[in-house]
Amino acid sequence: MRFLIYVFLFSFSIPMVFGQEEDIDEKLLKGADFVMLESEEELIVESEEEITFHCRQKLLVLNREGMEKARLTIYYDNSVKITQLEGSIKEPGYKKPKKFKDSDILDYATSPYAGYVTDNRVKVISPVIARYPAVIEYEYTKNYDGSFVYPKWYPVQYYREAVLSSEFTVSFPKGMKLRIREHNTTPKTKKVVGDKEVYQWSLKDYSPKKKEYKSLPFTSIFPNVSVQPYSFIYEGTKGSLETWSNFGDYIVGLNKGTRDLSPEVIAEVQEMTKDAANDLEKAQIIYEYMQSKTRYVSIQLGIGGLKPFNASEVHEKGYGDCKGLSNYTYNLMKAVGIDARYIIIKGGRKYTTVDEEMVGSQFNHAILCLPNIVDQDTVWLECTSQMSPFGYIGRFTGNRKALVIEEGNSKLVDTKQYTAEDNLQERKTTVKLKQDKSVWIQTHLTAKGFQYGGYNRLERESEEDLKKEFLKKYALSASELESIEVQNDKSYPDPTFTMDYTINVRNYSKIVNGGMSFNLFPYKGSYSQPKRYRSRKTDFVIDYPYTDVDTVDIYLLEGMIQKALPTAQSLESEFGNYSTSVVKNGENCIRLIRKLTIKRGVYAKEKYGDYYSFMKKVRSYDSMAPWMEYSPDYKDDEDDL
């Protein structure tokens, strides 16, 4: 009853707060943290060098989570000016809205940490709300001194956000070409106003969505519109976005003046590699030389967000950002006759895609590739890490599209495709049961591919930190670590991380009916069960393919009788495969062999139930806990007491 009264009072207060007589549809309020009451965004293109973006928004904040999402952040730099910014807030009990003061508008550099240098800044308004519901209004204008990336329209920016009304208007000179990409929106309306063409999109009465397990990227689910020119002027440079090759030529032009290694440096690396047996060995020497001389510092100054610093400067200073270090390595490779390509890419650990129709910068990172050094293969190089093995890019830049920069021939390509078989983890484990229900476990683990990338950083940990990290993330519950050793083999093309450890686990088994019950698979807790949905709303993605192979030898207590063992299990699905077998391995030992393969892919929401069932069966079979009977003449040591 108390909840019903609260809902009634809360709903009654909404029209009083924002001064509208009409009610908001109940469906929009259900599950929402805030409601976008009105949003008007306008992109005004006067020319390639003069662009204005104006935004006016009015939103209803319903709770504390909504207050966090109601924060306004506006980014700017030397070529983007904020010429207007104001706003207000109205809470229950206010007679009129309270305007934000200049002191409420915070202005920050966007450098998030030491070693990150940028001239980008951000203005922030973080409203503090005492009573809900509250209405917040914002209005601001940004002027662009040329740009090749126009503001995009995201009428919905968060999960649990409802939209009452949102509009996006784009006006541009007649005859000017714009490339437009609509996603999950109604078609645009078109009209001509004077010497301008005007396009408009709108979204109304949009109910909030909850985030679901393994969802696709935000932009694949929610409505959005991208607009960009076919040609641009930016920071005094001109470029074309007609094709990917055109955009690549623009990057080529930016890079040309930066390839200035001195004759002394060129002579040094040529001398260093003169005895190399082949180009592959020569390239490895150069890569490790670069790693030993440099460190990563992110630098985003002006057009430096696209243009790398000179190779000579990186060599002299010993640091650079991803562009500078990749360009520097490119120059070193060229100096010793190695064919190399500069690559721009969108890096990250989550699933991502490149919209191939929208030519332009959808990227945030630069790497390098050597296309002709290995027969029928390409070597990919991450140049920002002092620890990455030669030829290993892993999850951050593997399995995705990238733009190869080559004058007159730039194109989108696939980076190294890591399969489930490549991302292999193998464990060989010995388990010894003890009478006090604890067990002694000794494991030899090897990891490759993506799974190598999950472990290799442990090599840098101190012994104390390594033990803490292991117990926190990789060990079993209620365990005590006796010993641990790690080894990192960086050999090309398959770097391998190995880890040997010994642990004691308390209360592993149970005494039942004069015998003992225990889990055959000690790592069952490492595999979580997906969330269950009665009605899945969105498609889902599996972006981390892998194979885990476990061989577990369980040594029984003296006097235990091996009777019927669990039967072999096998599952096959489009999401992956699973199999187990349990056999006797000597008089007092049971051997479990388990293999789980998870495939990569994007799947329709209607298939989520099948995926859930597959993983549920995996979890069930992993929980096998046979009961072993003691022989009639078995005598526990405690009987002597």
XYZ file of C-alpha atoms in Angstrom:
641
model
C 0.000 0.000 0.000
C 2.818 2.406 0.853
C 4.327 1.821 -2.608
C 1.004 2.519 -4.333
C 0.586 5.784 -2.415
C 4.108 6.839 -3.429
C 3.431 6.104 -7.094
C 0.185 8.110 -6.971
C 1.824 11.136 -5.367
C 4.849 10.911 -7.671
C 2.704 10.749 -10.813
C 0.491 13.578 -9.567
C 3.508 15.848 -9.050
C 4.920 15.481 -12.569
C 2.606 17.857 -14.482
C 2.862 20.366 -11.613
C 6.655 20.422 -11.898
C 7.106 20.956 -15.600
C 4.008 23.023 -16.174
C 2.182 20.851 -18.683
C -1.401 19.792 -18.329
C -1.106 16.655 -20.416
C -0.016 13.427 -18.749
C 3.034 11.410 -19.812
C 2.112 7.957 -21.046
C 2.590 5.488 -18.207
C 4.671 3.245 -20.501
C 7.276 5.985 -20.787
C 7.638 6.311 -17.032
C 7.837 2.589 -16.311
C 11.478 1.589 -15.992
C 12.784 5.086 -16.764
C 15.431 7.052 -14.867
C 14.613 10.194 -16.811
C 12.445 11.365 -19.700
C 13.604 13.597 -22.535
C 10.564 15.891 -22.720
C 11.814 18.029 -25.600
C 15.016 17.994 -27.593
C 15.812 20.150 -30.606
C 19.200 19.735 -32.252
C 20.173 21.669 -35.348
C 23.253 21.274 -37.544
C 23.779 24.287 -39.793
C 26.388 23.883 -42.539
C 27.256 27.169 -44.221
C 30.395 25.862 -45.933
C 33.217 23.378 -45.397
C 34.798 25.882 -43.014
C 31.729 27.156 -41.164
C 29.518 24.751 -39.215
C 27.212 25.517 -36.290
C 25.493 23.106 -33.925
C 22.665 24.301 -31.675
C 20.966 22.198 -29.001
C 18.032 22.838 -26.685
C 16.815 20.140 -24.280
C 14.270 19.758 -21.517
C 14.339 16.620 -19.415
C 12.474 15.175 -16.476
C 14.712 13.497 -13.883
C 12.979 10.772 -11.884
C 15.640 9.380 -9.530
C 19.281 9.432 -8.476
C 20.384 7.341 -11.476
C 18.609 9.846 -13.705
C 20.510 12.677 -12.040
C 23.801 11.028 -13.037
C 22.597 10.691 -16.626
C 21.331 14.278 -16.702
C 24.877 15.621 -16.486
C 25.748 17.823 -19.479
C 29.202 17.463 -21.027
C 30.297 19.550 -24.025
C 33.685 18.976 -25.623
C 35.627 21.683 -27.431
C 39.129 22.565 -28.624
C 40.980 25.183 -30.636
C 38.819 24.606 -33.702
C 35.497 24.174 -31.838
C 34.134 27.085 -29.795
C 31.245 27.092 -27.340
C 29.487 30.390 -27.966
C 26.425 29.845 -25.761
C 25.746 27.731 -22.692
C 22.939 28.123 -20.179
C 20.477 26.033 -18.248
C 18.090 25.810 -15.339
C 16.614 23.383 -12.835
C 13.189 23.185 -11.238
C 12.378 20.881 -8.325
C 9.030 20.321 -6.577
C 8.299 23.395 -4.460
C 10.105 25.829 -6.768
C 7.946 28.708 -7.987
C 10.141 29.123 -11.051
C 13.226 27.480 -12.572
C 16.605 28.272 -11.008
C 19.266 29.176 -13.545
C 22.708 27.589 -13.394
C 25.401 30.107 -12.479
C 28.799 30.424 -14.087
C 30.210 28.734 -10.990
C 28.009 25.706 -11.725
C 29.705 25.251 -15.102
C 33.003 23.426 -14.649
C 35.725 23.604 -17.293
C 38.274 20.776 -17.482
C 41.140 19.626 -19.641
C 40.279 16.141 -20.857
C 43.661 14.671 -19.897
C 42.552 11.785 -17.678
C 45.994 10.810 -16.415
C 49.677 11.675 -16.488
C 51.141 10.831 -19.871
C 48.070 12.045 -21.761
C 48.531 15.412 -23.469
C 45.688 17.181 -25.275
C 44.241 20.601 -26.004
C 40.712 19.171 -25.841
C 38.558 20.542 -23.054
C 35.108 19.878 -21.688
C 32.481 22.001 -19.950
C 30.330 20.144 -17.455
C 27.123 20.873 -15.572
C 26.410 18.272 -12.891
C 23.024 19.097 -11.344
C 22.475 18.230 -7.695
C 18.847 17.327 -7.059
C 17.306 17.149 -3.592
C 13.734 16.273 -4.560
C 12.286 14.319 -7.464
C 10.885 14.649 -10.051
C 12.911 17.610 -11.306
C 13.019 19.356 -14.661
C 16.335 20.435 -16.185
C 16.770 22.589 -19.269
C 19.939 23.079 -21.291
C 20.748 25.224 -24.309
C 24.101 25.616 -26.018
C 25.753 26.469 -29.343
C 29.042 25.222 -30.804
C 30.834 26.736 -33.802
C 33.230 24.579 -35.845
C 36.118 26.025 -37.831
C 35.900 23.219 -40.381
C 35.477 19.532 -39.586
C 35.311 16.119 -41.223
C 33.288 14.648 -38.333
C 29.890 16.263 -37.903
C 27.849 15.882 -34.682
C 25.688 12.748 -34.766
C 22.101 12.523 -33.583
C 21.498 10.185 -30.676
C 17.933 10.921 -29.533
C 18.382 8.187 -26.908
C 21.724 8.278 -25.117
C 21.189 5.878 -22.224
C 19.475 2.712 -21.220
C 16.427 3.440 -19.041
C 15.855 6.731 -20.889
C 12.424 7.579 -22.310
C 11.851 10.155 -25.040
C 8.698 12.215 -25.373
C 9.925 14.280 -28.329
C 13.278 14.711 -30.084
C 14.060 16.404 -33.397
C 17.205 16.726 -35.491
C 17.491 19.245 -38.333
C 20.325 19.518 -40.853
C 20.519 22.473 -43.237
C 23.185 22.899 -45.909
C 23.744 24.823 -49.171
C 21.896 23.558 -52.217
C 24.221 21.509 -54.391
C 26.446 20.418 -51.496
C 26.752 16.631 -51.122
C 26.277 15.024 -47.725
C 26.530 11.339 -46.890
C 23.781 10.254 -44.489
C 23.338 7.052 -42.517
C 20.049 6.368 -40.711
C 19.716 3.610 -38.166
C 16.494 2.515 -36.467
C 14.771 5.789 -37.389
C 11.867 6.877 -39.529
C 12.922 8.317 -42.922
C 13.894 11.967 -43.028
C 11.691 14.739 -44.366
C 13.124 17.044 -47.036
C 12.424 20.633 -47.996
C 14.113 23.666 -49.518
C 14.277 26.920 -47.579
C 15.824 29.751 -49.606
C 19.246 28.632 -50.755
C 19.378 25.747 -48.236
C 18.281 22.128 -48.304
C 16.795 21.043 -44.978
C 16.526 17.470 -43.677
C 14.678 16.601 -40.473
C 14.260 13.502 -38.308
C 12.071 13.035 -35.244
C 11.442 10.514 -32.512
C 8.394 10.514 -30.243
C 7.031 8.436 -27.370
C 10.023 6.124 -27.098
C 9.857 3.718 -24.163
C 12.973 3.032 -22.080
C 15.061 -0.087 -22.677
C 16.988 -2.189 -20.178
C 20.469 -3.359 -20.977
C 20.620 -7.062 -21.715
C 23.414 -9.588 -21.300
C 25.812 -9.679 -24.273
C 24.052 -6.833 -26.025
C 25.298 -5.408 -29.299
C 26.962 -1.960 -29.209
C 24.700 0.891 -28.148
C 24.635 2.389 -31.638
C 23.393 -0.890 -33.099
C 20.334 -0.892 -30.833
C 19.180 2.707 -30.463
C 18.102 5.227 -33.131
C 20.868 7.398 -34.550
C 21.735 9.438 -37.625
C 25.217 10.151 -38.983
C 25.901 13.001 -41.407
C 29.216 13.819 -43.019
C 30.584 15.769 -45.981
C 32.211 14.347 -49.083
C 35.001 16.918 -48.822
C 36.267 18.932 -45.877
C 38.660 21.540 -44.567
C 40.196 20.915 -41.143
C 42.969 22.816 -39.364
C 44.020 24.362 -42.667
C 44.185 21.041 -44.524
C 41.836 19.792 -47.234
C 40.625 16.267 -47.752
C 38.080 14.076 -49.498
C 35.736 11.442 -48.093
C 34.495 10.215 -51.462
C 36.187 6.825 -50.914
C 38.317 5.090 -48.310
C 41.235 5.487 -50.683
C 40.663 9.267 -50.719
C 40.613 9.423 -46.931
C 43.749 7.283 -46.809
C 45.476 9.716 -49.166
C 44.640 12.515 -46.728
C 46.393 10.564 -43.948
C 49.315 9.895 -46.311
C 49.624 13.639 -46.822
C 49.692 14.304 -43.077
C 52.353 11.632 -42.546
C 54.699 12.615 -45.364
C 56.548 15.360 -43.554
C 57.128 13.221 -40.469
C 59.419 10.564 -41.932
C 62.744 12.163 -41.205
C 65.074 9.703 -39.477
C 68.634 10.978 -39.525
C 71.338 9.217 -41.570
C 72.997 8.245 -38.280
C 69.893 6.413 -37.009
C 69.401 4.690 -40.366
C 73.027 3.544 -40.328
C 72.634 2.308 -36.750
C 69.645 0.056 -37.472
C 71.164 -1.195 -40.719
C 74.283 -2.238 -38.832
C 72.132 -3.830 -36.128
C 70.289 -6.044 -38.631
C 73.050 -6.860 -41.119
C 73.482 -10.435 -39.858
C 69.764 -11.269 -39.681
C 68.974 -14.559 -41.399
C 65.856 -13.225 -43.122
C 63.409 -10.342 -43.193
C 61.328 -11.841 -40.384
C 64.300 -11.916 -38.028
C 65.281 -8.423 -39.175
C 61.781 -7.097 -38.409
C 61.844 -8.671 -34.936
C 65.144 -6.951 -34.166
C 63.708 -3.589 -35.229
C 60.498 -4.097 -33.230
C 62.338 -4.987 -30.032
C 64.729 -2.068 -30.590
C 61.716 0.287 -30.787
C 60.247 -1.216 -27.621
C 63.504 -0.768 -25.730
C 63.845 2.897 -26.712
C 60.302 4.243 -26.298
C 57.295 4.526 -24.049
C 53.693 5.421 -24.759
C 52.293 8.906 -24.118
C 48.938 9.938 -25.589
C 49.218 13.258 -27.447
C 46.124 14.870 -28.981
C 47.118 18.421 -29.877
C 45.272 20.153 -32.721
C 45.656 18.182 -35.903
C 47.992 15.990 -33.858
C 44.866 13.999 -33.189
C 45.440 12.731 -36.734
C 49.027 13.647 -37.582
C 51.930 11.838 -35.887
C 54.957 13.609 -34.513
C 58.120 13.396 -36.599
C 60.019 10.118 -36.403
C 63.185 12.039 -35.482
C 61.402 13.648 -32.526
C 60.091 10.320 -31.244
C 63.592 8.856 -31.527
C 65.145 11.798 -29.685
C 62.577 12.084 -26.894
C 61.947 8.351 -26.450
C 58.169 8.600 -26.299
C 55.144 9.086 -28.503
C 51.471 8.311 -28.916
C 50.088 5.427 -30.975
C 50.450 7.444 -34.200
C 53.968 8.620 -33.396
C 55.234 5.206 -32.313
C 53.654 3.398 -35.282
C 55.041 6.001 -37.684
C 58.472 5.756 -36.023
C 58.455 1.959 -36.340
C 57.341 2.320 -39.961
C 60.392 4.477 -40.632
C 62.733 2.036 -38.901
C 61.344 -0.849 -40.953
C 61.722 1.103 -44.188
C 65.318 1.958 -43.262
C 66.243 -1.745 -43.336
C 64.202 -2.604 -46.423
C 61.084 -4.032 -44.725
C 57.768 -3.282 -46.450
C 55.405 -1.821 -43.833
C 51.945 -0.257 -43.730
C 50.558 2.343 -41.328
C 47.150 1.269 -39.983
C 44.334 3.180 -38.293
C 41.814 1.158 -36.338
C 39.202 1.300 -33.588
C 40.794 -0.478 -30.668
C 38.998 -1.817 -27.612
C 38.174 -4.962 -25.694
C 34.484 -4.940 -26.653
C 32.795 -5.936 -29.887
C 32.894 -3.152 -32.452
C 32.176 -2.641 -36.123
C 33.099 -0.182 -38.874
C 30.298 1.270 -40.972
C 31.879 0.736 -44.370
C 29.461 3.124 -46.079
C 30.446 6.075 -43.870
C 33.938 6.913 -45.090
C 35.898 8.803 -42.460
C 37.475 8.545 -39.060
C 35.701 5.872 -37.077
C 39.044 5.027 -35.505
C 40.899 5.757 -32.263
C 44.212 3.952 -32.599
C 47.156 3.322 -34.921
C 49.194 0.147 -35.407
C 51.469 -1.275 -38.099
C 51.455 -4.275 -40.396
C 54.088 -6.039 -42.482
C 52.157 -7.459 -45.442
C 54.832 -9.370 -47.336
C 57.194 -10.728 -44.716
C 55.566 -14.138 -44.199
C 54.142 -16.293 -46.984
C 50.335 -16.014 -47.211
C 50.105 -14.033 -43.989
C 50.437 -10.534 -42.550
C 52.372 -9.636 -39.409
C 50.523 -7.129 -37.194
C 52.424 -4.975 -34.708
C 51.177 -3.128 -31.625
C 53.710 -0.327 -31.198
C 52.541 1.232 -27.902
C 53.515 -1.634 -25.590
C 56.967 -2.448 -24.298
C 55.726 -5.952 -23.397
C 53.724 -7.192 -26.411
C 55.395 -10.021 -28.319
C 56.352 -9.436 -31.940
C 53.313 -10.156 -34.128
C 50.769 -10.261 -31.282
C 47.850 -7.808 -31.223
C 45.307 -9.838 -29.236
C 41.816 -8.781 -28.320
C 42.399 -5.014 -28.434
C 42.849 -4.857 -32.209
C 42.287 -8.425 -33.389
C 39.105 -9.655 -35.111
C 38.064 -6.292 -36.560
C 38.265 -3.985 -39.559
C 41.137 -1.542 -40.056
C 42.149 0.991 -42.685
C 45.480 0.225 -44.354
C 47.111 3.515 -45.365
C 48.805 3.222 -48.743
C 48.975 6.067 -51.236
C 46.347 5.534 -53.926
C 45.327 2.173 -52.478
C 44.094 2.637 -48.901
C 41.377 0.125 -48.061
C 39.528 -1.598 -45.249
C 40.923 -5.009 -44.328
C 40.455 -7.576 -41.585
C 43.123 -7.673 -38.907
C 44.329 -11.025 -37.579
C 41.328 -13.265 -37.028
C 41.699 -15.193 -33.791
C 39.508 -18.302 -33.828
C 38.235 -20.308 -30.877
C 41.065 -22.773 -31.543
C 43.661 -19.965 -31.481
C 42.376 -18.697 -28.122
C 43.330 -21.862 -26.305
C 43.711 -22.549 -22.603
C 44.874 -25.955 -21.456
C 45.050 -27.089 -17.847
C 46.516 -30.301 -16.522
C 45.405 -30.657 -12.941
C 46.116 -33.128 -10.170
C 43.600 -33.289 -7.319
C 44.317 -35.256 -4.136
C 41.452 -35.806 -1.733
C 42.063 -35.544 1.998
C 40.164 -37.031 4.920
C 39.380 -33.567 6.350
C 37.330 -32.793 3.175
C 40.009 -30.476 1.798
C 41.959 -31.145 -1.388
C 45.453 -30.493 -2.663
C 45.460 -29.164 -6.244
C 48.408 -28.785 -8.554
C 47.895 -27.274 -12.026
C 49.974 -26.591 -15.103
C 48.211 -23.976 -17.274
C 49.097 -22.818 -20.783
C 47.328 -19.977 -22.605
C 47.483 -18.719 -26.194
C 45.729 -16.132 -28.371
C 43.246 -13.915 -26.533
C 43.745 -16.049 -23.444
C 47.468 -15.296 -23.519
C 46.515 -11.609 -23.295
C 44.521 -12.322 -20.149
C 47.548 -13.706 -18.306
C 50.757 -12.215 -19.690
C 50.644 -9.085 -17.520
C 51.171 -11.348 -14.466
C 54.808 -11.664 -15.523
C 55.393 -8.078 -14.390
C 53.923 -8.542 -10.910
C 56.051 -8.865 -7.813
C 55.810 -12.217 -6.036
C 53.532 -10.757 -3.372
C 51.276 -8.980 -5.870
C 51.206 -12.053 -8.091
C 49.860 -14.153 -5.239
C 47.232 -11.551 -4.370
C 46.154 -11.219 -7.997
C 45.992 -14.971 -8.446
C 43.877 -15.577 -5.359
C 41.590 -12.697 -6.318
C 40.858 -13.742 -9.881
C 42.080 -17.198 -10.751
C 41.932 -19.382 -7.668
C 39.107 -21.323 -6.087
C 37.137 -20.043 -3.131
C 38.380 -20.929 0.335
C 41.841 -21.656 -1.008
C 45.392 -21.188 0.199
C 48.176 -20.713 -2.335
C 51.287 -22.783 -1.648
C 53.363 -21.889 -4.690
C 53.119 -20.215 -8.075
C 55.476 -19.782 -11.030
C 54.830 -18.032 -14.340
C 56.708 -18.041 -17.631
C 56.121 -15.886 -20.709
C 57.307 -17.351 -24.018
C 57.027 -14.544 -26.614
C 58.030 -16.650 -29.591
C 56.447 -15.728 -32.920
C 53.842 -16.642 -34.156
C 52.240 -18.221 -31.065
C 53.293 -16.602 -27.783
C 52.449 -18.835 -24.843
C 51.978 -18.052 -21.181
C 52.425 -20.843 -18.650
C 51.541 -20.894 -14.992
C 52.234 -23.609 -12.428
C 50.583 -23.383 -9.058
C 49.684 -25.452 -6.040
C 46.734 -24.669 -3.768
C 44.891 -26.187 -0.872
C 41.109 -25.872 -0.924
C 39.068 -26.277 2.251
C 35.687 -28.012 2.414
C 35.956 -29.274 -1.128
C 34.192 -32.588 -0.543
C 31.316 -33.842 1.594
C 30.978 -36.918 3.792
C 27.726 -38.611 2.787
C 26.335 -42.005 3.920
C 29.695 -43.445 4.874
C 31.328 -42.285 1.659
C 32.544 -39.076 0.049
C 31.036 -36.808 -2.606
C 33.154 -34.274 -4.515
C 33.203 -32.230 -7.729
C 35.140 -33.823 -10.550
C 35.770 -30.444 -12.183
C 37.398 -28.054 -9.706
C 36.936 -24.948 -11.928
C 33.189 -25.084 -12.405
C 32.808 -21.734 -10.638
C 34.821 -19.997 -13.383
C 31.958 -20.348 -15.870
C 29.018 -18.118 -15.063
C 25.474 -18.798 -16.144
C 23.988 -16.258 -18.592
C 21.084 -14.179 -17.401
C 17.692 -15.606 -18.230
C 15.035 -13.536 -20.033
C 11.391 -14.389 -20.478
C 11.382 -12.295 -23.632
C 14.714 -11.199 -25.054
C 14.366 -7.752 -26.666
C 17.640 -7.396 -28.596
C 20.057 -9.529 -30.595
C 23.191 -10.682 -28.803
C 26.864 -11.096 -29.594
C 29.563 -13.544 -28.546
C 32.764 -11.629 -29.252
C 35.229 -13.743 -27.276
C 35.712 -17.115 -28.982
C 37.795 -19.586 -27.000
C 38.600 -23.211 -26.290
C 39.292 -24.574 -22.817
C 40.694 -28.069 -22.470
C 41.042 -29.610 -19.007
C 42.570 -32.900 -17.931
C 41.908 -33.556 -14.251
C 43.373 -36.534 -12.390
C 41.619 -37.081 -9.062
C 43.419 -39.337 -6.578
C 41.042 -41.054 -4.199
C 41.609 -41.885 -0.566
C 42.887 -45.340 0.228
C 39.988 -47.728 0.667
C 37.572 -45.950 -1.677
C 35.717 -48.132 -4.164
C 35.437 -46.992 -7.785
C 31.978 -48.059 -8.839
C 29.907 -46.593 -11.691
C 31.511 -43.424 -13.054
C 29.614 -40.527 -14.615
C 28.746 -41.156 -18.255
C 30.391 -39.204 -21.073
C 28.552 -36.041 -22.112
C 28.480 -34.247 -25.448
C 26.760 -31.043 -26.578
C 26.834 -29.505 -30.035
C 25.278 -26.168 -30.930
C 25.834 -23.175 -33.189
C 27.212 -21.350 -30.126
C 29.844 -23.935 -29.295
C 30.599 -27.507 -28.344
C 31.150 -29.297 -25.052
C 32.318 -32.780 -24.156
C 33.441 -34.753 -21.127
C 34.675 -38.234 -20.453
C 35.444 -39.883 -17.116
C 37.665 -42.978 -16.993
C 39.710 -44.925 -14.473
C 43.372 -43.983 -14.594
C 44.978 -46.573 -12.406
C 43.832 -48.216 -9.221
C 43.175 -45.089 -7.207
C 42.682 -42.395 -9.813
C 39.823 -41.011 -11.898
C 40.577 -38.923 -15.001
C 38.186 -36.249 -16.284
C 38.763 -34.836 -19.751
C 36.674 -31.765 -20.497
C 36.594 -29.555 -23.586
C 34.520 -26.416 -24.087
C 34.563 -24.382 -27.310
C 32.637 -21.106 -27.609
C 32.148 -19.687 -31.106
C 32.143 -16.069 -32.154
C 29.072 -14.532 -33.770
C 26.073 -12.223 -33.738
C 22.822 -14.046 -33.057
C 19.150 -13.183 -33.369
C 17.302 -12.530 -30.119
C 15.060 -15.530 -30.836
C 18.093 -17.810 -30.382
C 18.981 -16.555 -26.921
C 16.874 -19.251 -25.276
C 18.915 -21.930 -27.065
C 22.147 -20.255 -25.945
C 20.909 -20.090 -22.373
C 19.948 -23.782 -22.442
C 23.344 -24.745 -23.867
C 25.239 -22.901 -21.138
C 22.877 -24.232 -18.463
C 23.643 -27.796 -19.530
C 27.368 -26.997 -19.487
C 27.038 -25.747 -15.929
C 25.023 -28.811 -14.946
C 27.567 -31.251 -16.375
C 30.427 -29.272 -14.802
C 28.761 -29.834 -11.440
C 29.145 -33.622 -11.586
C 29.774 -34.818 -8.044
C 30.029 -38.618 -7.826
C 29.794 -40.472 -4.535
C 32.572 -42.878 -3.671
C 31.901 -45.621 -1.162
C 34.448 -46.749 1.396
C 35.310 -50.469 1.378
C 34.098 -52.478 4.402
C 37.613 -52.742 5.820
C 38.326 -48.989 5.450
C 39.516 -47.450 8.685
C 39.709 -43.684 9.215
C 42.724 -42.485 11.183
C 40.326 -40.795 13.581
C 39.025 -44.235 14.709
C 42.301 -44.783 16.555
C 41.627 -41.862 18.885
